[in-house]
Coordinates of C-alpha atoms and ligand atoms in Angstrom, one line a residue:
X434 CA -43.1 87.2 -10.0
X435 CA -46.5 87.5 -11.3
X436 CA -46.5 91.1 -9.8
X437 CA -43.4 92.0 -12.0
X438 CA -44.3 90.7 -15.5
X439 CA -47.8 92.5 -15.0
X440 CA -45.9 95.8 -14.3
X441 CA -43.3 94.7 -17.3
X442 CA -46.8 94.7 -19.3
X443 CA -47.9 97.8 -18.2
X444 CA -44.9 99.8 -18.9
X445 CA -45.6 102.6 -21.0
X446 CA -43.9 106.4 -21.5
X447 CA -47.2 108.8 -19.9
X448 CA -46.9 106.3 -16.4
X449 CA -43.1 105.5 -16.8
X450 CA -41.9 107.0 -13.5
X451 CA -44.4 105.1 -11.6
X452 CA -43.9 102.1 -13.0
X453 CA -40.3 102.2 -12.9
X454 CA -40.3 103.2 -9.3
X455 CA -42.8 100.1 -8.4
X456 CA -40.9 98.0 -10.4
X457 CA -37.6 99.2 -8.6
X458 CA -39.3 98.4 -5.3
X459 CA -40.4 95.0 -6.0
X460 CA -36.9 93.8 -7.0
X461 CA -35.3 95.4 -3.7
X462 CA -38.2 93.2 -2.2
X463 CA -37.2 90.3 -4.1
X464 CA -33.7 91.1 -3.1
X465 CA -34.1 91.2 1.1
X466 CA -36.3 88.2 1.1
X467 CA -33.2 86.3 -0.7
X468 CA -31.5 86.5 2.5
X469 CA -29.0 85.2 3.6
X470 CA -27.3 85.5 0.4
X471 CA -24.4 83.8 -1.1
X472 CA -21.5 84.5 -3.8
X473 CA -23.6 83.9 -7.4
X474 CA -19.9 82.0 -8.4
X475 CA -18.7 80.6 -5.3
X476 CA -21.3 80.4 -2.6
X477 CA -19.8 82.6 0.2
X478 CA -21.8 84.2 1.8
X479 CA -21.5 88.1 1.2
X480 CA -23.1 91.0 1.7
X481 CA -24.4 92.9 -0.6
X482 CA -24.2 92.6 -3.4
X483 CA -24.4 89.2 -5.5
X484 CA -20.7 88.2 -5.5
X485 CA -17.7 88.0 -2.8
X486 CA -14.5 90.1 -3.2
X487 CA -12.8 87.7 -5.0
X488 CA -15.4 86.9 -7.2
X489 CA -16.1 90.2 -8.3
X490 CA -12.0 91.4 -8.5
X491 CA -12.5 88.2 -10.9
X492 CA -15.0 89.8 -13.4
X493 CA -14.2 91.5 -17.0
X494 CA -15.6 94.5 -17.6
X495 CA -15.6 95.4 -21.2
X496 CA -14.5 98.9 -21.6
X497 CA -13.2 100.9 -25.0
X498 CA -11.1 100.4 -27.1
X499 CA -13.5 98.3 -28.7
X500 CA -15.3 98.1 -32.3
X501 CA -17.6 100.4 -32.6
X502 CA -20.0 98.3 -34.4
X503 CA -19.7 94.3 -32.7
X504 CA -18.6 95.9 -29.1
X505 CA -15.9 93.1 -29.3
X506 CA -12.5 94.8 -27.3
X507 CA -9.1 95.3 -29.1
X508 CA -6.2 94.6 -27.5
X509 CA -4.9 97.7 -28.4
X510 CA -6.4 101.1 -29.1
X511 CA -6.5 101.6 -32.9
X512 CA -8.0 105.3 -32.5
X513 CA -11.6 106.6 -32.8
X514 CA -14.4 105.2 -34.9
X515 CA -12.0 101.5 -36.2
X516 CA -13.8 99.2 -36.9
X517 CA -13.2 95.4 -36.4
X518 CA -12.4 93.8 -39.7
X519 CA -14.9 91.2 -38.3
X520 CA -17.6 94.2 -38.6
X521 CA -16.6 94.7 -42.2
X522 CA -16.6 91.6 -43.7
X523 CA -19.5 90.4 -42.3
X524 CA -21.7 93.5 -40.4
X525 CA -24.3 92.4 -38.4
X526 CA -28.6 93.3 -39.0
X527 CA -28.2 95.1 -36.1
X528 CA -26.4 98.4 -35.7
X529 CA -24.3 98.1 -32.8
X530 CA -24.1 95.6 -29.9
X531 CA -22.4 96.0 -26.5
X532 CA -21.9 93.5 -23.3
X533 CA -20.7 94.3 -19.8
X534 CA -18.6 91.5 -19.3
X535 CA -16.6 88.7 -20.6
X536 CA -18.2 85.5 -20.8
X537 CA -16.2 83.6 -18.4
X538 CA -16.2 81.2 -15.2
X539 CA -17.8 84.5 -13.1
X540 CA -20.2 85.6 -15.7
X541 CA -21.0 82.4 -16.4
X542 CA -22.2 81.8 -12.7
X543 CA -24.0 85.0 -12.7
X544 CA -26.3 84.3 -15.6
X545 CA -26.6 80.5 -14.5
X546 CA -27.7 81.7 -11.4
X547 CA -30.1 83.6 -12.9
X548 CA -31.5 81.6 -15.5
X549 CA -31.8 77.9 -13.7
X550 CA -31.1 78.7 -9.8
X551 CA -33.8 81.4 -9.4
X552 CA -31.2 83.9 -8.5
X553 CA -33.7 86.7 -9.6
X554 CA -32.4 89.1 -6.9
X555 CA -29.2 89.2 -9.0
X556 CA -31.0 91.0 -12.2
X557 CA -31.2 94.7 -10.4
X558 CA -26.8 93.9 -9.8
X559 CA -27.0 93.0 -13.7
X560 CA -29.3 95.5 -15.2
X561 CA -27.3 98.2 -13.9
X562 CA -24.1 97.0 -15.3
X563 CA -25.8 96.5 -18.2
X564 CA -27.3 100.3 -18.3
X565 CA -23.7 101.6 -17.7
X566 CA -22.5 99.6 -20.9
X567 CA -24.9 100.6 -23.1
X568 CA -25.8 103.7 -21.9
X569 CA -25.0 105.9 -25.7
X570 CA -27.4 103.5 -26.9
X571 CA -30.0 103.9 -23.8
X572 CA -29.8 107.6 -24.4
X573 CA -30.9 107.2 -27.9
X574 CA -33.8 104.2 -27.7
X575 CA -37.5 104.3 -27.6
X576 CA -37.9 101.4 -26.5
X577 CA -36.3 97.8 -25.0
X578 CA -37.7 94.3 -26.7
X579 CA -35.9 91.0 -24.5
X580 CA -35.0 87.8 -27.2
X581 CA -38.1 85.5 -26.7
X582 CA -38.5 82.2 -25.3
X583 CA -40.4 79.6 -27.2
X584 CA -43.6 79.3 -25.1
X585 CA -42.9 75.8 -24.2
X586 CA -39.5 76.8 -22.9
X587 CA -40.8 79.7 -20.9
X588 CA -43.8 77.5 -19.2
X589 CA -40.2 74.8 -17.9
X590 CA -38.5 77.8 -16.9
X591 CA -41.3 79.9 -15.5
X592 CA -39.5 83.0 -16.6
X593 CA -37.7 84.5 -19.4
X594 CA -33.9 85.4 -18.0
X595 CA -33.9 88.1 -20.7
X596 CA -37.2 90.1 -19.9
X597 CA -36.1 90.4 -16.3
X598 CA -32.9 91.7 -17.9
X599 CA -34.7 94.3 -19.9
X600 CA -37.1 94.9 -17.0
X601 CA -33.9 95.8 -14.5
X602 CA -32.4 98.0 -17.5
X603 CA -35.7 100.1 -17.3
X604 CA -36.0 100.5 -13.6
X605 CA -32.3 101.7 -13.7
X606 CA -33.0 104.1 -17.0
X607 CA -36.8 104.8 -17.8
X608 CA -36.8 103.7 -21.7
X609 CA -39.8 100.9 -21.6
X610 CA -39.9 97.3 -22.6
X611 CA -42.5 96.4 -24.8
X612 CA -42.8 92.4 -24.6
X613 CA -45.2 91.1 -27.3
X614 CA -43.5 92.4 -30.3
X615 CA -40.7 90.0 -30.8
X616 CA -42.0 86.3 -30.7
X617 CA -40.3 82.9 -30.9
X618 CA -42.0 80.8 -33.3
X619 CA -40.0 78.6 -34.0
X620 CA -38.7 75.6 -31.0
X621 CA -34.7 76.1 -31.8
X622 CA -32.6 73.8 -30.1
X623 CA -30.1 74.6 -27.7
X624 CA -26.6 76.6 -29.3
X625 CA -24.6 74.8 -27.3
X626 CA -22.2 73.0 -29.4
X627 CA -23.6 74.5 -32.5
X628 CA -21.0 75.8 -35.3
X629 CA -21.6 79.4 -36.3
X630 CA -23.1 78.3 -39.5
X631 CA -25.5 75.6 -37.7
X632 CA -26.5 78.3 -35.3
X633 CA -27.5 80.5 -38.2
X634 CA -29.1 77.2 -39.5
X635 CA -31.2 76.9 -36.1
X636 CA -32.5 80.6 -36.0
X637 CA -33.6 81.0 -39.4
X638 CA -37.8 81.9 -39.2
X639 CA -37.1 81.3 -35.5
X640 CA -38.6 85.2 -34.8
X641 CA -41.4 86.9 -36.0
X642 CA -42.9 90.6 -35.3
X643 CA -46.8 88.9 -34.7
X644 CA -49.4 91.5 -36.9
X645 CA -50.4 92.5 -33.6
X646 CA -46.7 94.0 -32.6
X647 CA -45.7 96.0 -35.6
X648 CA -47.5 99.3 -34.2
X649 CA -44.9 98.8 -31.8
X650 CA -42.2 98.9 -33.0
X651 CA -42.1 100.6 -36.5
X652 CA -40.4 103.6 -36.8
X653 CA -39.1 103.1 -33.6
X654 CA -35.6 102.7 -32.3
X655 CA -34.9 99.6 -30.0
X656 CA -32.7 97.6 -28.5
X657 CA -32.6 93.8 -28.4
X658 CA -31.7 92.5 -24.5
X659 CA -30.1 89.1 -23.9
X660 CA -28.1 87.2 -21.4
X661 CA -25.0 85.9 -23.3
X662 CA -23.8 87.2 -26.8
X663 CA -22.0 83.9 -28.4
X664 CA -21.9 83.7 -32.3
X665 CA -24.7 86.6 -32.4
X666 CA -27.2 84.2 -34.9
X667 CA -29.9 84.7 -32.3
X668 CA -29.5 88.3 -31.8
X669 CA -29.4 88.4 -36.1
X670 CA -32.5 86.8 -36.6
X671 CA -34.7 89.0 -34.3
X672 CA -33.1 91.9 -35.3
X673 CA -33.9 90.7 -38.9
X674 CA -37.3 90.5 -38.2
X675 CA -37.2 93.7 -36.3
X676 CA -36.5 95.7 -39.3
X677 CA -38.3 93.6 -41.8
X678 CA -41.5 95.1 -39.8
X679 CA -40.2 98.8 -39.7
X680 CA -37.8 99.4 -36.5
X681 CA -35.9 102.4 -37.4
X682 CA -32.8 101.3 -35.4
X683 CA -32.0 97.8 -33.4
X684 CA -29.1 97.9 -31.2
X685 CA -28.0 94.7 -29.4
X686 CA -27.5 95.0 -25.1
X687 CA -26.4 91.8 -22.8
X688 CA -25.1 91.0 -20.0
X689 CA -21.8 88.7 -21.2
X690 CA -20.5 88.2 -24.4
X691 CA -17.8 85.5 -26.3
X692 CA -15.5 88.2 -26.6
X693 CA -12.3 86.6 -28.6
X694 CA -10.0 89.9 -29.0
X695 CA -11.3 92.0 -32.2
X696 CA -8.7 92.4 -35.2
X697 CA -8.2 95.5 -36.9
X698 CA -6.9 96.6 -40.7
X699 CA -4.5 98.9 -39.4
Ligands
ZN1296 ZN1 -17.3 84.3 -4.7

Protein backbone atom coordinates (compact mmCIF):
# COMPACT_ATOMS: atom_id res chain seq x y z
CA UNK A 1 0.00 0.00 0.00
CA UNK A 2 2.97 2.06 0.71
CA UNK A 3 3.67 1.72 -3.17
CA UNK A 4 0.25 3.35 -3.92
CA UNK A 5 0.04 6.35 -1.59
CA UNK A 6 3.73 7.24 -2.88
CA UNK A 7 2.38 7.14 -6.49
CA UNK A 8 -1.02 9.00 -5.15
CA UNK A 9 1.83 11.68 -3.98
CA UNK A 10 3.53 11.90 -6.98
CA UNK A 11 0.61 12.45 -9.21
CA UNK A 12 1.06 15.40 -11.16
CA UNK A 13 -0.29 16.61 -14.97
CA UNK A 14 3.49 16.56 -17.07
CA UNK A 15 3.89 12.56 -15.66
CA UNK A 16 0.03 11.78 -15.52
CA UNK A 17 -0.02 8.99 -18.03
CA UNK A 18 2.67 7.21 -16.27
CA UNK A 19 1.48 7.44 -13.16
CA UNK A 20 -1.94 6.55 -13.87
CA UNK A 21 -0.88 3.57 -15.84
CA UNK A 22 1.48 2.36 -12.67
CA UNK A 23 -1.17 3.13 -10.49
CA UNK A 24 -3.68 1.02 -12.67
CA UNK A 25 -1.28 -1.88 -12.54
CA UNK A 26 -0.70 -1.97 -8.86
CA UNK A 27 -4.45 -2.21 -8.13
CA UNK A 28 -4.92 -5.18 -10.76
CA UNK A 29 -2.01 -6.60 -8.58
CA UNK A 30 -3.75 -5.89 -5.49
CA UNK A 31 -6.79 -7.38 -7.23
CA UNK A 32 -5.22 -11.13 -8.36
CA UNK A 33 -3.50 -11.52 -5.10
CA UNK A 34 -7.04 -11.19 -3.39
CA UNK A 35 -7.81 -14.41 -4.72
CA UNK A 36 -10.08 -16.40 -4.17
CA UNK A 37 -12.51 -13.73 -3.90
CA UNK A 38 -15.92 -13.57 -2.47
CA UNK A 39 -19.35 -11.53 -2.92
CA UNK A 40 -18.36 -7.88 -0.99
CA UNK A 41 -22.35 -8.31 0.49
CA UNK A 42 -22.83 -11.87 0.76
CA UNK A 43 -19.57 -13.90 0.63
CA UNK A 44 -20.13 -16.12 -2.41
CA UNK A 45 -17.59 -16.71 -4.06
CA UNK A 46 -17.62 -15.03 -7.67
CA UNK A 47 -15.66 -14.25 -10.25
CA UNK A 48 -14.82 -11.20 -11.21
CA UNK A 49 -15.82 -8.80 -10.21
CA UNK A 50 -16.48 -7.85 -6.36
CA UNK A 51 -20.19 -8.96 -6.04
CA UNK A 52 -22.29 -12.22 -7.09
CA UNK A 53 -25.33 -11.94 -9.61
CA UNK A 54 -27.63 -11.31 -7.09
CA UNK A 55 -25.84 -8.95 -5.29
CA UNK A 56 -25.07 -6.81 -8.05
CA UNK A 57 -29.01 -7.15 -9.79
CA UNK A 58 -29.43 -5.83 -6.13
CA UNK A 59 -27.62 -2.47 -6.45
CA UNK A 60 -29.10 1.26 -7.26
CA UNK A 61 -27.59 3.04 -9.74
CA UNK A 62 -28.47 6.64 -9.56
CA UNK A 63 -29.34 7.77 -12.96
CA UNK A 64 -31.28 11.22 -14.24
CA UNK A 65 -33.89 12.60 -13.57
CA UNK A 66 -32.24 13.93 -10.72
CA UNK A 67 -31.43 17.65 -9.27
CA UNK A 68 -29.10 19.10 -10.96
CA UNK A 69 -27.53 20.68 -8.03
CA UNK A 70 -27.79 17.88 -4.79
CA UNK A 71 -27.66 14.81 -7.41
CA UNK A 72 -30.64 13.42 -5.17
CA UNK A 73 -33.21 11.33 -7.94
CA UNK A 74 -36.82 12.41 -8.50
CA UNK A 75 -39.26 10.05 -8.77
CA UNK A 76 -40.41 11.57 -11.75
CA UNK A 77 -38.86 13.61 -14.54
CA UNK A 78 -39.70 17.29 -13.93
CA UNK A 79 -37.79 18.35 -17.34
CA UNK A 80 -34.32 19.86 -17.83
CA UNK A 81 -32.28 21.98 -15.38
CA UNK A 82 -35.29 21.54 -12.02
CA UNK A 83 -34.01 21.92 -9.25
CA UNK A 84 -34.92 20.17 -5.92
CA UNK A 85 -36.66 22.54 -3.65
CA UNK A 86 -34.16 21.03 -1.21
CA UNK A 87 -31.35 22.86 -3.48
CA UNK A 88 -33.20 26.02 -3.14
CA UNK A 89 -33.98 26.48 0.22
CA UNK A 90 -30.91 25.51 1.47
CA UNK A 91 -27.96 25.21 -1.53
CA UNK A 92 -25.05 23.57 -0.62
CA UNK A 93 -21.02 25.41 -0.54
CA UNK A 94 -20.46 23.16 -3.15
CA UNK A 95 -21.75 23.40 -6.67
CA UNK A 96 -22.97 20.13 -7.52
CA UNK A 97 -22.72 16.65 -5.94
CA UNK A 98 -23.35 13.21 -7.53
CA UNK A 99 -23.17 9.41 -6.13
CA UNK A 100 -23.35 6.11 -8.06
CA UNK A 101 -25.55 4.33 -5.88
CA UNK A 102 -28.05 4.28 -3.22
CA UNK A 103 -26.96 3.78 0.08
CA UNK A 104 -28.39 0.59 0.91
CA UNK A 105 -27.82 -3.11 2.34
CA UNK A 106 -25.37 -3.71 -1.08
CA UNK A 107 -23.64 -0.41 -0.96
CA UNK A 108 -23.35 -0.56 2.43
CA UNK A 109 -21.28 -3.89 2.13
CA UNK A 110 -19.25 -2.54 -0.52
CA UNK A 111 -17.89 0.50 1.28
CA UNK A 112 -17.67 -1.67 4.68
CA UNK A 113 -15.66 -3.92 2.87
CA UNK A 114 -13.58 -1.40 1.93
CA UNK A 115 -13.15 0.71 4.71
CA UNK A 116 -12.77 -1.94 7.83
CA UNK A 117 -12.29 -5.49 5.94
CA UNK A 118 -9.34 -4.44 3.71
CA UNK A 119 -11.35 -5.14 0.68
CA UNK A 120 -8.94 -2.65 -1.30
CA UNK A 121 -9.24 -4.73 -4.45
CA UNK A 122 -12.90 -3.49 -4.58
CA UNK A 123 -11.84 0.41 -5.10
CA UNK A 124 -10.71 -0.06 -9.11
CA UNK A 125 -14.91 -1.84 -9.24
CA UNK A 126 -15.79 1.53 -7.30
CA UNK A 127 -13.76 4.17 -8.88
CA UNK A 128 -15.04 3.39 -12.13
CA UNK A 129 -18.64 3.57 -11.22
CA UNK A 130 -17.79 6.52 -9.67
CA UNK A 131 -16.02 8.06 -12.99
CA UNK A 132 -19.15 7.11 -14.98
CA UNK A 133 -21.39 9.20 -12.39
CA UNK A 134 -19.58 12.00 -12.41
CA UNK A 135 -18.05 12.11 -15.50
CA UNK A 136 -19.64 16.05 -16.73
CA UNK A 137 -17.91 17.02 -13.61
CA UNK A 138 -14.56 14.82 -14.43
CA UNK A 139 -14.49 16.45 -17.83
CA UNK A 140 -14.43 19.89 -16.28
CA UNK A 141 -11.86 19.41 -12.97
CA UNK A 142 -8.31 20.16 -12.41
CA UNK A 143 -7.91 18.34 -9.95
CA UNK A 144 -9.39 15.52 -7.19
CA UNK A 145 -8.93 16.34 -3.18
CA UNK A 146 -10.36 12.94 -0.90
CA UNK A 147 -12.29 14.21 2.62
CA UNK A 148 -9.40 13.80 5.28
CA UNK A 149 -9.00 11.60 8.09
CA UNK A 150 -7.98 13.00 11.36
CA UNK A 151 -4.37 11.64 11.62
CA UNK A 152 -5.14 9.61 14.62
CA UNK A 153 -8.01 7.92 12.66
CA UNK A 154 -5.90 7.24 9.68
CA UNK A 155 -2.82 5.63 11.82
CA UNK A 156 -6.14 2.89 13.39
CA UNK A 157 -7.25 2.46 9.92
CA UNK A 158 -3.93 2.43 8.06
CA UNK A 159 -5.60 3.96 5.11
CA UNK A 160 -8.01 6.64 4.13
CA UNK A 161 -11.15 4.72 2.19
CA UNK A 162 -11.64 8.10 0.38
CA UNK A 163 -8.00 8.68 -1.10
CA UNK A 164 -8.08 5.14 -2.55
CA UNK A 165 -11.40 6.31 -3.95
CA UNK A 166 -10.03 9.40 -5.49
CA UNK A 167 -6.84 7.42 -6.44
CA UNK A 168 -9.14 4.70 -8.51
CA UNK A 169 -11.21 7.79 -10.08
CA UNK A 170 -7.75 8.95 -11.59
CA UNK A 171 -6.42 5.73 -12.82
CA UNK A 172 -9.80 5.34 -14.67
CA UNK A 173 -9.84 9.33 -15.88
CA UNK A 174 -6.34 11.08 -15.70
CA UNK A 175 -7.46 14.38 -13.59
CA UNK A 176 -4.87 14.16 -10.44
CA UNK A 177 -5.38 13.98 -6.76
CA UNK A 178 -3.61 16.30 -4.85
CA UNK A 179 -3.69 14.97 -1.05
CA UNK A 180 -2.20 17.65 1.39
CA UNK A 181 -4.49 20.44 0.61
CA UNK A 182 -7.54 19.54 2.51
CA UNK A 183 -6.66 18.58 6.17
CA UNK A 184 -8.77 17.40 9.20
CA UNK A 185 -7.96 19.33 12.15
CA UNK A 186 -10.23 18.83 14.03
CA UNK A 187 -11.02 14.89 15.81
CA UNK A 188 -15.05 14.87 14.93
CA UNK A 189 -16.83 12.12 16.27
CA UNK A 190 -18.46 9.57 14.43
CA UNK A 191 -22.02 10.94 12.30
CA UNK A 192 -23.67 7.99 13.16
CA UNK A 193 -26.64 8.94 15.03
CA UNK A 194 -26.00 12.53 14.65
CA UNK A 195 -29.10 14.99 13.68
CA UNK A 196 -28.45 17.08 10.61
CA UNK A 197 -27.97 20.04 12.80
CA UNK A 198 -25.42 18.10 15.36
CA UNK A 199 -23.61 16.98 12.29
CA UNK A 200 -23.15 20.54 11.15
CA UNK A 201 -22.32 21.11 14.95
CA UNK A 202 -19.45 18.29 14.67
CA UNK A 203 -17.76 19.62 11.32
CA UNK A 204 -17.65 23.16 12.10
CA UNK A 205 -13.46 24.17 11.93
CA UNK A 206 -13.23 20.45 11.39
CA UNK A 207 -11.15 21.35 7.73
CA UNK A 208 -8.60 23.52 6.92
CA UNK A 209 -6.65 24.38 3.55
CA UNK A 210 -2.83 24.16 5.67
CA UNK A 211 -0.74 27.63 4.22
CA UNK A 212 1.26 25.06 2.64
CA UNK A 213 -1.92 23.73 0.22
CA UNK A 214 -3.44 26.96 -1.03
CA UNK A 215 -1.00 27.06 -4.17
CA UNK A 216 -2.95 24.03 -4.83
CA UNK A 217 -5.86 24.63 -5.04
CA UNK A 218 -6.69 28.28 -5.74
CA UNK A 219 -8.04 29.14 -8.84
CA UNK A 220 -8.45 25.69 -9.43
CA UNK A 221 -11.54 23.61 -10.06
CA UNK A 222 -11.94 20.39 -7.77
CA UNK A 223 -13.86 17.91 -6.71
CA UNK A 224 -14.29 16.63 -3.18
CA UNK A 225 -14.22 12.39 -3.17
CA UNK A 226 -16.01 10.47 -0.39
CA UNK A 227 -17.40 7.18 0.40
CA UNK A 228 -21.04 7.81 1.59
CA UNK A 229 -22.97 11.10 1.14
CA UNK A 230 -25.45 11.24 4.37
CA UNK A 231 -26.58 14.76 5.53
CA UNK A 232 -23.72 16.36 3.39
CA UNK A 233 -22.15 18.48 6.75
CA UNK A 234 -18.85 16.90 6.09
CA UNK A 235 -18.76 17.41 2.44
CA UNK A 236 -20.02 21.40 3.50
CA UNK A 237 -17.31 22.05 5.62
CA UNK A 238 -14.41 21.10 3.32
CA UNK A 239 -15.86 22.54 0.59
CA UNK A 240 -16.18 25.68 2.81
CA UNK A 241 -12.72 25.73 3.38
CA UNK A 242 -11.97 24.97 -0.17
CA UNK A 243 -13.32 28.15 -1.33
CA UNK A 244 -12.46 30.22 1.59
CA UNK A 245 -8.66 29.57 0.20
CA UNK A 246 -9.59 30.35 -3.51
CA UNK A 247 -10.94 26.97 -5.42
CA UNK A 248 -12.68 28.26 -8.31
CA UNK A 249 -15.18 25.46 -8.33
CA UNK A 250 -15.83 22.34 -5.69
CA UNK A 251 -17.96 19.68 -6.86
CA UNK A 252 -18.95 16.81 -4.52
CA UNK A 253 -18.15 12.83 -6.07
CA UNK A 254 -18.99 9.48 -3.87
CA UNK A 255 -19.58 6.34 -4.06
CA UNK A 256 -23.23 6.00 -2.16
CA UNK A 257 -25.45 8.53 -1.09
CA UNK A 258 -28.79 8.77 1.52
CA UNK A 259 -30.82 9.43 -1.37
CA UNK A 260 -34.54 10.06 0.13
CA UNK A 261 -36.51 10.93 -3.31
CA UNK A 262 -35.90 14.84 -4.17
CA UNK A 263 -39.17 17.07 -4.25
CA UNK A 264 -39.78 19.53 -6.74
CA UNK A 265 -41.92 23.08 -7.00
CA UNK A 266 -43.66 21.99 -9.98
ZN1 LIG B 1 -23.55 -11.69 -3.18
Amino acid sequence: MTEMRELAGILSLPRLKLAAAALRATLDATLDLALPRLCAACREPVAGAGLCPACWSKLSFIRRPYCERLGVPFTYDPGPGILSLEAIADPPAYHRARAAVRFDEISRALVHSLKYGDRLDLAPMMGRWIAHAGRELLAEADALIPVPLHWRRLWGRRFNQSAMLAAAVSAETGVPVIDAALKRVKATVQQVGLSRTERAANVQGAFKVPSDGKAAVAGRRVILVDDVLTSGATVEGCARSLLRAGAANVDVLVFARVAEAARTSI
